[in-house]
Tab-separated table of C-alpha atoms in Angstrom:
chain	number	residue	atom	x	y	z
A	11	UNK	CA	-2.417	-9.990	-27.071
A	12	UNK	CA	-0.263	-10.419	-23.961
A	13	UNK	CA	-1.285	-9.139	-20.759
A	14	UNK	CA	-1.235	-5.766	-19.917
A	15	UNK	CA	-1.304	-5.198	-16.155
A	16	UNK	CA	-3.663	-2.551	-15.358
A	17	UNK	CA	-1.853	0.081	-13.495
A	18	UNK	CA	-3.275	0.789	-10.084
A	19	UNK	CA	-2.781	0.896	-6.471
A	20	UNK	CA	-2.476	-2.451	-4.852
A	21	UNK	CA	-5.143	-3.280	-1.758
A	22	UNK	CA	-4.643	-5.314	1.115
A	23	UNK	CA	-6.615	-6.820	3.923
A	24	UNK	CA	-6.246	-4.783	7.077
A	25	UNK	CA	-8.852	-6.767	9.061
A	26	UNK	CA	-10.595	-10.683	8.178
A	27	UNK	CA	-13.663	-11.868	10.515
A	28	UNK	CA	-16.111	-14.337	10.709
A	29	UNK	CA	-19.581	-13.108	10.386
A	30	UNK	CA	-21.772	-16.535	10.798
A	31	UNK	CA	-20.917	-20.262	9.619
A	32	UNK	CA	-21.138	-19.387	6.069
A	33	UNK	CA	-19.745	-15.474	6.021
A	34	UNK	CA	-17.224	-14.117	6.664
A	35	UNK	CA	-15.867	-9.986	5.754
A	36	UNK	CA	-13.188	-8.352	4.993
A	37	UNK	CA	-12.160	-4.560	5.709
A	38	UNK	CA	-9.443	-3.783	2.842
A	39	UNK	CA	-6.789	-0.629	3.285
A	40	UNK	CA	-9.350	1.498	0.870
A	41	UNK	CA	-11.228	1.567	4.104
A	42	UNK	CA	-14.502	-0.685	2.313
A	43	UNK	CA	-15.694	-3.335	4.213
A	44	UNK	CA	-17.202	-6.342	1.850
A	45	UNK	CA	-19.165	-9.052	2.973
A	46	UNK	CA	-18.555	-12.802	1.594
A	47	UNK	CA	-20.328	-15.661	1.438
A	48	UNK	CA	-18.242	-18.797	1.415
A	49	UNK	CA	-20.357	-20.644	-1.329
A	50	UNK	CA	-20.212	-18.084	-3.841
A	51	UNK	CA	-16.607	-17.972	-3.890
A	52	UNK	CA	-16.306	-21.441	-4.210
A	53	UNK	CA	-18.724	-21.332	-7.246
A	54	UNK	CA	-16.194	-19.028	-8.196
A	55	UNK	CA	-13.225	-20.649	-7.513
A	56	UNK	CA	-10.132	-19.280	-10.007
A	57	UNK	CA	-8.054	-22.872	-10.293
A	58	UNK	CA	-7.399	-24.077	-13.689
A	59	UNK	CA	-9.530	-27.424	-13.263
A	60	UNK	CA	-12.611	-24.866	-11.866
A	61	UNK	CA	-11.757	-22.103	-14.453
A	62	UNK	CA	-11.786	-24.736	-17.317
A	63	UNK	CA	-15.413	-26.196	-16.233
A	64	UNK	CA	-17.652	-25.947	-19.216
A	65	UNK	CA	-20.443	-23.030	-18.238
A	66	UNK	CA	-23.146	-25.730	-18.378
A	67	UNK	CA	-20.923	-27.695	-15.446
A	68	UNK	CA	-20.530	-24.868	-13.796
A	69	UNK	CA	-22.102	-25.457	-10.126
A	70	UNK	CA	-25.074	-23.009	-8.244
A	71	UNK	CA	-23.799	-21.561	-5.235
A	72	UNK	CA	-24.234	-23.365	-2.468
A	73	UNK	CA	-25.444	-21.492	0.703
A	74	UNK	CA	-24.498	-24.089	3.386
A	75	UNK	CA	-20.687	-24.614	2.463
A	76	UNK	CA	-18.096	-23.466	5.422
A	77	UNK	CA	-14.762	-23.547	6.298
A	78	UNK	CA	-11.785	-24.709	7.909
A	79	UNK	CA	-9.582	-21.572	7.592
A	80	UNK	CA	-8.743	-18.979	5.788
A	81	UNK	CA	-4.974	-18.144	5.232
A	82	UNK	CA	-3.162	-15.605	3.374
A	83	UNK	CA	-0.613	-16.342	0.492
A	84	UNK	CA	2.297	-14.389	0.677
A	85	UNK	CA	0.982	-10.193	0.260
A	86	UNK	CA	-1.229	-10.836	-2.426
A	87	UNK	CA	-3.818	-13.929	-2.096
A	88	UNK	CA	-6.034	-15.781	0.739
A	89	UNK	CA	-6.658	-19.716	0.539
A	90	UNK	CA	-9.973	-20.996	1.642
A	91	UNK	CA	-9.985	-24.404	3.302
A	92	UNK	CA	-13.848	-25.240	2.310
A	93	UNK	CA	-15.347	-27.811	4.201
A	94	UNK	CA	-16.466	-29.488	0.796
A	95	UNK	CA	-15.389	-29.241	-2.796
A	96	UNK	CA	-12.669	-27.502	-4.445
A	97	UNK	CA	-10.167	-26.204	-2.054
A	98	UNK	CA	-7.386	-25.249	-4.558
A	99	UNK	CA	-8.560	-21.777	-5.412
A	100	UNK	CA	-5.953	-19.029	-4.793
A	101	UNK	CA	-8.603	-15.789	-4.146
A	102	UNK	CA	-6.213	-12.484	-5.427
A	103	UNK	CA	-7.137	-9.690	-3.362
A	104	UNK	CA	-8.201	-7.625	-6.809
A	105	UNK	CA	-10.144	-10.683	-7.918
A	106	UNK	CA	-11.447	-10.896	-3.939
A	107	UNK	CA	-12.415	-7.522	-4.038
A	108	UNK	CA	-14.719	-7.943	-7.236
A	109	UNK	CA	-16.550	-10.687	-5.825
A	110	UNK	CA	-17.295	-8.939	-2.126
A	111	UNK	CA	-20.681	-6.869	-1.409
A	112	UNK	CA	-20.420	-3.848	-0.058
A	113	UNK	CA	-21.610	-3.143	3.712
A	114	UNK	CA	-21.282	-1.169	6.757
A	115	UNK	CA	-20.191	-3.352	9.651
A	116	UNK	CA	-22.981	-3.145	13.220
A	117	UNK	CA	-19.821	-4.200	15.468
A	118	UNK	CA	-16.547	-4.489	15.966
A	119	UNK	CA	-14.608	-7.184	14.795
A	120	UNK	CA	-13.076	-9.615	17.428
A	121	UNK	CA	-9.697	-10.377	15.220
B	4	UNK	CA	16.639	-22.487	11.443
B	5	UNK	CA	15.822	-18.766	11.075
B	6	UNK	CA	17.909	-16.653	9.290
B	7	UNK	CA	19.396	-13.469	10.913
B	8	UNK	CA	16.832	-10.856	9.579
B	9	UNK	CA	18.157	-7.053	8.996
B	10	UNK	CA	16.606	-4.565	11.626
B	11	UNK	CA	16.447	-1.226	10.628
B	12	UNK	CA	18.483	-0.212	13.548
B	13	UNK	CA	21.745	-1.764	12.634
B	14	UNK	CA	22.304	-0.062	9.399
B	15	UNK	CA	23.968	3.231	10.363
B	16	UNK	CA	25.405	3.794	6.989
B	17	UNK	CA	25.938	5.047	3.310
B	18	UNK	CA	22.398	3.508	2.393
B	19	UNK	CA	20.538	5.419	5.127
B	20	UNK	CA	19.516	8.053	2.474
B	21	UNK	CA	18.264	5.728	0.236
B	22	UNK	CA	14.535	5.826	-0.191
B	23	UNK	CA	13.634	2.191	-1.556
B	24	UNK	CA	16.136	-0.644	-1.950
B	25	UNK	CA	14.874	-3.258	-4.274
B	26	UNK	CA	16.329	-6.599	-5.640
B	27	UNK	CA	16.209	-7.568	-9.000
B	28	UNK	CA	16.444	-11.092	-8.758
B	29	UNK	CA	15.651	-14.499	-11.165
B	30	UNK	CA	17.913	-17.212	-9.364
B	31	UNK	CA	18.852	-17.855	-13.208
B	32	UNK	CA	21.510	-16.693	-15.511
B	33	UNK	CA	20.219	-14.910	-18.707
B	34	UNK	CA	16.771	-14.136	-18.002
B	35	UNK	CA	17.546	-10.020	-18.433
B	36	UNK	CA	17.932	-9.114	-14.730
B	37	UNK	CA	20.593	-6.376	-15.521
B	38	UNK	CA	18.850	-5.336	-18.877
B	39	UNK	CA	15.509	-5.027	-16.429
B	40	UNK	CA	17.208	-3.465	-13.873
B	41	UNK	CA	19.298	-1.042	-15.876
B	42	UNK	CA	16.208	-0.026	-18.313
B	43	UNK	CA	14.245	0.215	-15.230
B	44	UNK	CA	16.566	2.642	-13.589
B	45	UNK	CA	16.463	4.702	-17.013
B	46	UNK	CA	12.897	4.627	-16.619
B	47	UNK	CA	12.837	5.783	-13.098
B	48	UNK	CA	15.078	8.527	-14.097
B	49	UNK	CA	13.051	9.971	-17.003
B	50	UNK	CA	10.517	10.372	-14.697
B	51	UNK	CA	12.530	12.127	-12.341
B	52	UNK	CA	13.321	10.041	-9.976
B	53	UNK	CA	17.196	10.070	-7.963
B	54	UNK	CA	18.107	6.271	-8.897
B	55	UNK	CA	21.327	4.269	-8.358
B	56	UNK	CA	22.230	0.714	-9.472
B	57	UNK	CA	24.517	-1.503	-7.100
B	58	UNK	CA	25.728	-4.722	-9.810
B	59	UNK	CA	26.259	-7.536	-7.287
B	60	UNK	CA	27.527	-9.954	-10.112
B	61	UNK	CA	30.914	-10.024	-9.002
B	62	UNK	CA	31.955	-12.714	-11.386
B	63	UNK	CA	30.141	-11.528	-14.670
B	64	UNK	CA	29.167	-7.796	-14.468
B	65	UNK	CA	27.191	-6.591	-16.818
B	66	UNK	CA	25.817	-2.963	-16.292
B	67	UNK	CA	28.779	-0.998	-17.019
B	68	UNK	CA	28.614	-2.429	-21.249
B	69	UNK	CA	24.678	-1.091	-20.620
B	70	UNK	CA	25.420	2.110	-19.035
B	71	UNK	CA	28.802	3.502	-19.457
B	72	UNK	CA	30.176	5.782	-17.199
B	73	UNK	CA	30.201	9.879	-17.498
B	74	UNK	CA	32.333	9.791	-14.766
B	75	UNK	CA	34.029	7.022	-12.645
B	76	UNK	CA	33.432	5.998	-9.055
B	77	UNK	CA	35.942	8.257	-6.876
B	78	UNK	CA	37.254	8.040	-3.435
B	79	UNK	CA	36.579	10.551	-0.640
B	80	UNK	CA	37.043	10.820	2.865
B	81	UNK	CA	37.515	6.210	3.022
B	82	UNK	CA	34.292	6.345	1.380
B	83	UNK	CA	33.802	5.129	-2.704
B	84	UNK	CA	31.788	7.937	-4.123
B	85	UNK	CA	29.492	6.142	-7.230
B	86	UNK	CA	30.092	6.143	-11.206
B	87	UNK	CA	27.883	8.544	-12.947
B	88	UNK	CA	25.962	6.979	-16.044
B	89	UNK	CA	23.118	9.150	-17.733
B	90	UNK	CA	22.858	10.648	-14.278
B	91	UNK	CA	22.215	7.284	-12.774
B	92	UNK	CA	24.520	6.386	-10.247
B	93	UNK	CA	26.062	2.944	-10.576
B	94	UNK	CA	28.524	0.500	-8.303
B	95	UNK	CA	29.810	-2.491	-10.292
B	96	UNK	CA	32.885	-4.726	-9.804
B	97	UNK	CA	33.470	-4.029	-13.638
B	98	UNK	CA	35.074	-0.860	-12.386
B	99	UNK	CA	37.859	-2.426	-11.019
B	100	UNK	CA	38.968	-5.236	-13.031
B	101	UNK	CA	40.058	-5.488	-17.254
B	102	UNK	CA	37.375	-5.892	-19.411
B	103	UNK	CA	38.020	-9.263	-20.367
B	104	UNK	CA	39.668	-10.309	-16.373
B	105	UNK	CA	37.296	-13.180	-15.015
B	106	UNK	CA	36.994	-12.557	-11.223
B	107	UNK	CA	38.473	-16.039	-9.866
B	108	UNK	CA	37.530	-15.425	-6.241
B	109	UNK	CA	36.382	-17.749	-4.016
B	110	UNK	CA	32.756	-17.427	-2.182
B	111	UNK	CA	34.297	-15.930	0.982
B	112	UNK	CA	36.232	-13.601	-1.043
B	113	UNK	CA	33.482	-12.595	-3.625
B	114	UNK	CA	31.106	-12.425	0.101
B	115	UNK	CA	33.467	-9.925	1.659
B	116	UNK	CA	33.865	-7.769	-1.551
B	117	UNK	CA	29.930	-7.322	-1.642
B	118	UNK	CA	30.049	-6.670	2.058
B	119	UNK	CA	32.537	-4.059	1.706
B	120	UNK	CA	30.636	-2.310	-1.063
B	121	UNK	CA	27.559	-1.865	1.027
B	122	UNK	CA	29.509	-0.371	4.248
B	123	UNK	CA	32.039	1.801	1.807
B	124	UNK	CA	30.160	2.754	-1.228
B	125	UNK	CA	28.396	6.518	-0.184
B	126	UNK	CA	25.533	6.617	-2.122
B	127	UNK	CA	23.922	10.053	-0.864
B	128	UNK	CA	20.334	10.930	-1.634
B	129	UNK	CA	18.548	8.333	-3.607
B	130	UNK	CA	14.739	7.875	-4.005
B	131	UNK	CA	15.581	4.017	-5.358
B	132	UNK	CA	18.380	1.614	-5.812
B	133	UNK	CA	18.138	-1.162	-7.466
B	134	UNK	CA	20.290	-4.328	-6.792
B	135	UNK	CA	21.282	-6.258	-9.555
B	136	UNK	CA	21.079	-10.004	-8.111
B	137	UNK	CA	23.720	-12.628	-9.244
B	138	UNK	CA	22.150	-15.530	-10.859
B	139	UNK	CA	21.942	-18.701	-8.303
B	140	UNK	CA	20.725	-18.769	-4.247
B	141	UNK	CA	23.581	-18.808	-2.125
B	142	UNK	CA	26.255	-17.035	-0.163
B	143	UNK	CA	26.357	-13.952	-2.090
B	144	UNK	CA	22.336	-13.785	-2.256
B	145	UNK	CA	22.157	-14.430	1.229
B	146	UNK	CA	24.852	-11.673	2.598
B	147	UNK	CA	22.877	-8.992	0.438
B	148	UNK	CA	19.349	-9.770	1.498
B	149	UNK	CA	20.671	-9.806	5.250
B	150	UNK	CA	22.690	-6.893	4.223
B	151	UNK	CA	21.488	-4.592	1.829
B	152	UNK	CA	18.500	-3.146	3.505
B	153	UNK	CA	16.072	-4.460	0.539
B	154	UNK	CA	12.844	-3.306	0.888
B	155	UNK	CA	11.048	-5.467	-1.991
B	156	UNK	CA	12.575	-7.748	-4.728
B	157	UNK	CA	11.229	-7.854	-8.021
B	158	UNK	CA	11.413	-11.227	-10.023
B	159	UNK	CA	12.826	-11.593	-13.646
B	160	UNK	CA	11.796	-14.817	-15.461
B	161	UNK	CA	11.688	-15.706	-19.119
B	162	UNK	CA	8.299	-17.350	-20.049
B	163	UNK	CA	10.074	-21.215	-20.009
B	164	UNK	CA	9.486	-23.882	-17.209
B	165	UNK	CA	13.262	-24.071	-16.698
B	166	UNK	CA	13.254	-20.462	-15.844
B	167	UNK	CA	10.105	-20.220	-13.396
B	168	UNK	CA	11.700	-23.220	-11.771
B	169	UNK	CA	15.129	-21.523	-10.653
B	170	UNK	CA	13.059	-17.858	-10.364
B	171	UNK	CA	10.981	-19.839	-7.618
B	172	UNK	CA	13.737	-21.116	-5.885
B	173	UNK	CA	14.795	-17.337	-5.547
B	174	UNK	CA	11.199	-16.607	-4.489
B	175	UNK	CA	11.819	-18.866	-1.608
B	176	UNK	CA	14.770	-17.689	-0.258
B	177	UNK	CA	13.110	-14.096	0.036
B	178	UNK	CA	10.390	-15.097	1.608
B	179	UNK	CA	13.024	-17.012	4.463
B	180	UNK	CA	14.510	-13.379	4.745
B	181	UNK	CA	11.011	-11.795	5.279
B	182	UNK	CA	11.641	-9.540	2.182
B	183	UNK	CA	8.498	-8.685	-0.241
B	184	UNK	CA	8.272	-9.555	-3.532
B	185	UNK	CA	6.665	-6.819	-5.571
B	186	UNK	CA	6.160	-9.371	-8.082
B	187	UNK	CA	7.115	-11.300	-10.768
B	188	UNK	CA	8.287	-9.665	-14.766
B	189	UNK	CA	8.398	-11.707	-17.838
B	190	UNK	CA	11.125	-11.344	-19.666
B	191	UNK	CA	11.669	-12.223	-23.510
B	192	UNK	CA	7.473	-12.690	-22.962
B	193	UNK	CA	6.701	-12.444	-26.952
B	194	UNK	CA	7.561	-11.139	-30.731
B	195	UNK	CA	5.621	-8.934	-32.819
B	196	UNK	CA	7.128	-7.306	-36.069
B	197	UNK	CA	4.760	-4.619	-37.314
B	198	UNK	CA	3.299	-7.033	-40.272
B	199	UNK	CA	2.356	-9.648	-37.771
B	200	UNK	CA	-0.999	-9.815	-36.559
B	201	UNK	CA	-0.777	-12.272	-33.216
B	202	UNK	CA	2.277	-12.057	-31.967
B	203	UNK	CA	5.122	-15.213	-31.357
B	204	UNK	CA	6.117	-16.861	-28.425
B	205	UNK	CA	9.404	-18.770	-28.921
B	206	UNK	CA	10.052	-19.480	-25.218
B	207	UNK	CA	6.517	-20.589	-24.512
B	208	UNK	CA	3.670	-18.319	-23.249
B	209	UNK	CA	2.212	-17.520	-19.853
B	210	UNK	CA	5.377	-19.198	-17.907
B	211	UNK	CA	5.595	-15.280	-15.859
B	212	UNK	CA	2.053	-15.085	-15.249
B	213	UNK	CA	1.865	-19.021	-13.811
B	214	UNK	CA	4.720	-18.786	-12.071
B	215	UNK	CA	2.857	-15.284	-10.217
B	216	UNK	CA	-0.256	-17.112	-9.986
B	217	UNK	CA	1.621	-20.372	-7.912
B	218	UNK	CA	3.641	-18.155	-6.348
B	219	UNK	CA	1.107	-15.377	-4.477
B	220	UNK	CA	2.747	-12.308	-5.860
B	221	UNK	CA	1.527	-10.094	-8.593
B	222	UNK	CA	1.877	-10.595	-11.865
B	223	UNK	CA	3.923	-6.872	-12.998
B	224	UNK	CA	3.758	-7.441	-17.186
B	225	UNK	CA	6.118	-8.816	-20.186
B	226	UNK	CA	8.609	-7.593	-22.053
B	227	UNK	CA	8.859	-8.318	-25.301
B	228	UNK	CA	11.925	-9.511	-27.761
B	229	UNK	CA	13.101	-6.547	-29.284
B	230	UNK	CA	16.646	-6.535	-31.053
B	231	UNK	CA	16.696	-2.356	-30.190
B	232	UNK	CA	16.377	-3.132	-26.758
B	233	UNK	CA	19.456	-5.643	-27.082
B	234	UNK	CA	21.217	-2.792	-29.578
B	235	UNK	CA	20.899	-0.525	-27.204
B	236	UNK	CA	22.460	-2.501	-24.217
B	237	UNK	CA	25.476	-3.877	-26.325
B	238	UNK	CA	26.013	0.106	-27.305
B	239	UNK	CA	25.519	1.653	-24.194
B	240	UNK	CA	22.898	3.579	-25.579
B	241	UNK	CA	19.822	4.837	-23.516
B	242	UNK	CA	16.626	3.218	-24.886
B	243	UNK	CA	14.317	6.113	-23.748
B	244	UNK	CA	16.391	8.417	-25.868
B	245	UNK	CA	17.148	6.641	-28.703
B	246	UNK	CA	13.788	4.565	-29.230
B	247	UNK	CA	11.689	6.852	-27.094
B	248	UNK	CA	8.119	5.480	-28.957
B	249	UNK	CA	8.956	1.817	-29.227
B	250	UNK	CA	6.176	-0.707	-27.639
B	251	UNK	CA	9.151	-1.855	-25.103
B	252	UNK	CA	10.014	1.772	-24.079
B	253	UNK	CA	6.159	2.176	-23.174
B	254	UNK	CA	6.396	-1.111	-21.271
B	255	UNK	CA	9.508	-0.316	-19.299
B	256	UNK	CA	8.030	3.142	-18.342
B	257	UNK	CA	5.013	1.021	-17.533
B	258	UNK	CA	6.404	-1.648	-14.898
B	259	UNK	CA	8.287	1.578	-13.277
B	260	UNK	CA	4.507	3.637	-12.730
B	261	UNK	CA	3.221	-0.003	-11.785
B	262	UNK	CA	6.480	-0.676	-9.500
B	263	UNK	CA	5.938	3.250	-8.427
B	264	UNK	CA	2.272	2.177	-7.062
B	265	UNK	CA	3.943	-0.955	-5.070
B	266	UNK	CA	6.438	0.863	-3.758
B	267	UNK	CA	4.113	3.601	-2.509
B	268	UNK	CA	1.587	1.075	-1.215
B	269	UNK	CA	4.142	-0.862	0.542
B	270	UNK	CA	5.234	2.513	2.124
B	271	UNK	CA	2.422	3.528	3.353
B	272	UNK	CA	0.502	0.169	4.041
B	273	UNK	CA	3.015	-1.480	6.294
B	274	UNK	CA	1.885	-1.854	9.813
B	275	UNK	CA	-2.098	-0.727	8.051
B	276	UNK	CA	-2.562	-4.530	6.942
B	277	UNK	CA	-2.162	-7.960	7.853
B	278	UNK	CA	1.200	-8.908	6.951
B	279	UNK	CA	0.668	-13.135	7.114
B	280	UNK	CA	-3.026	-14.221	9.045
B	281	UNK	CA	-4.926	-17.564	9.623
B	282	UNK	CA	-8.742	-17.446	10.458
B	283	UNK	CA	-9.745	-20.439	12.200
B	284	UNK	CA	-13.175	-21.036	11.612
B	285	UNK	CA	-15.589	-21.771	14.008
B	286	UNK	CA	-18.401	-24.023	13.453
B	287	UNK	CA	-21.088	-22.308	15.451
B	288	UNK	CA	-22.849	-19.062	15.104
B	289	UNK	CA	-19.985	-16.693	15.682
């Protein structure tokens, strides 16, 4: 059946900072801070070519992968620039959100 | 070059007591824009919202056959006091031309005429006003997203790759003018008669949801073929009265909870989140 958009309030990203080489967090506007580490989203990458990977292709995490930057697209999306591997993903903020774990920042965030 | 951007502060005006201004846009001709925007504002309305159309096709108008008038715009005090449809309030150029008159205006003319409806047209108390884009990206686009105080655009596409490409040519000259877009609705997405079991898609499938996906925005939903829904706007009748259980009523009440959300977030999120961020990231320990 066609695609039924779930009706809900959108979130944003009201602060993005680095945490080490390979993490980085993200407080959204529902106040939660997530923690994210760059090689599982890449493993989880939502381009077609990724998305379309047979299960049995599909890669492990990687722990080590980093980054170039991080940029939003338009109000709705960040682009990763991994250091390695697919760098086509467009990360949705509701699909973001999903793949973040939870946790309670020990300092402020410099940006 | 940049584009003169509207500041809040210039607008001292008939639109100042409008709540939300937003664009219903595709770029392209025939996509649905009016039906969208005039079911929309229906929808809006049933659920009790103040709501107002401005039609800025000044060469092919289309609301008034969708939503005839109780009452016609009047004039008071040098201002142009809105139609009344189905207690919508509507502006269209259909109101002062014969049915059948083309409007064979130049671009300076047809800019000048949209210009004066947004300085002369009183609007009074609105919660939302929807704009009914022109089809194309130039002059007249341009004076009303400089012009018309838009808070958001929404984006009307059919499912086809001839549509997303002219819709995202529209995305692009929003996003020069620094105006959201809410997201993107597919229009003519599918059809299902009540003995099918999957339904069709005669103008391809997933063209609205790509074209979201590409684009950054959110994907809002589809809106199915439905020859009530074109009945309806050839009649002038009001789909939520007539039809008030059809799948494409539901939908249309639908986008306007799911545009309801955006609106709201966008109200109360701006200046609460990054707007447009780089991180730079740096190779040692941070």
């Amino acid at each position: 059946m066609p695609k039924t958009t779930e009706n809900k309030a959108p979130i944003f990203v009201r602060k993005i900072w680095q945490l080490t080489t390979t993490n980085f967090a993200i407080e959204w506007t529902n106040g939660v801070c997530m923690r994210y580490l760059l090689g599982t989203l890449q493993a989880n990458c939502p381009c077609a070519a990724c998305r379309e990977r047979p299960p049995e292709q599909t890669p492990t995490p990687k722990a080590d992968i980093q980054a170039r930057s991080i940029s939003s697209v338009g109000r709705y999306a960040l682009r990763i620039d991994f250091d390695t591997g697919c760098n086509h993903g467009i990360f949705d903020f509701d699909y973001l959100y999903s793949l973040g774990e939870k946790f309670v920042p020990t300092e402020e965030p410099v940006h | 070059m940049p584009l003169k951007m509207f500041r809040e502060d210039d607008q001292i005006g008939p639109l100042d007591k409008v709540g939300n201004i937003v664009a219903v846009a595709a770029g392209k001709g025939g996509v649905g824009k009016s039906t969208v925007s005039v079911n929309l504002a229906l929808a809006f309305r049933q659920m009790g919202y103040r709501v107002g159309i401005f039609d800025a096709d000044i060469y092919g108008p289309s609301v008034r056959q969708m939503l005839p008038e109780d009452r016609l715009p009047t004039k008071k005090d040098q201002k142009l006091l809105p139609a009344m449809c189905a207690g919508i309030r509507v502006m269209t150029m259909a109101y002062f031309r014969g049915e059948t008159e083309g409007a064979l205006v130049r671009a300076p003319i047809a800019n000048r005429v949209i210009s004066q409806f947004m300085q002369e047209v009183d609007w009074g108390e609105l919660d939302l006003l929807f704009v009914d884009f022109p089809p194309g990206t130039g002059d007249i686009q341009l004076t009303l997203s400089q012009q018309a105080r838009l808070n958001a655009a929404v984006m009307v596409t059919t499912p086809s790759k001839v549509s997303t490409l002219d819709v995202n040519k529209a995305m692009g000259l929003f996003a020069q003018v620094q105006v959201p877009v809410l997201g993107v609705i597919e229009n003519m997405a599918y059809y299902q008669t009540d003995s099918q079991e999957e339904p069709l898609y005669p103008f391809g499938r997933g063209g609205g949801e790509e074209l979201a996906r590409n684009s950054g925005v959110p994907f809002l939903g589809s809106i199915p073929i439905d020859s009530k829904l074109c009945q309806c706007a050839d009649k002038g009748e009001s789909l939520f009265l007539k039809y008030p259980n059809l799948p494409v009523t539901h939908q249309f009440l639908n986008l306007a909870q799911i545009l309801k959300q955006h609106l709201k977030a966008l109200a109360q999120t701006k200046g609460d989140h990054l707007e447009s961020f780089e991180l730079i990231w740096e190779k040692t320990n941070a």
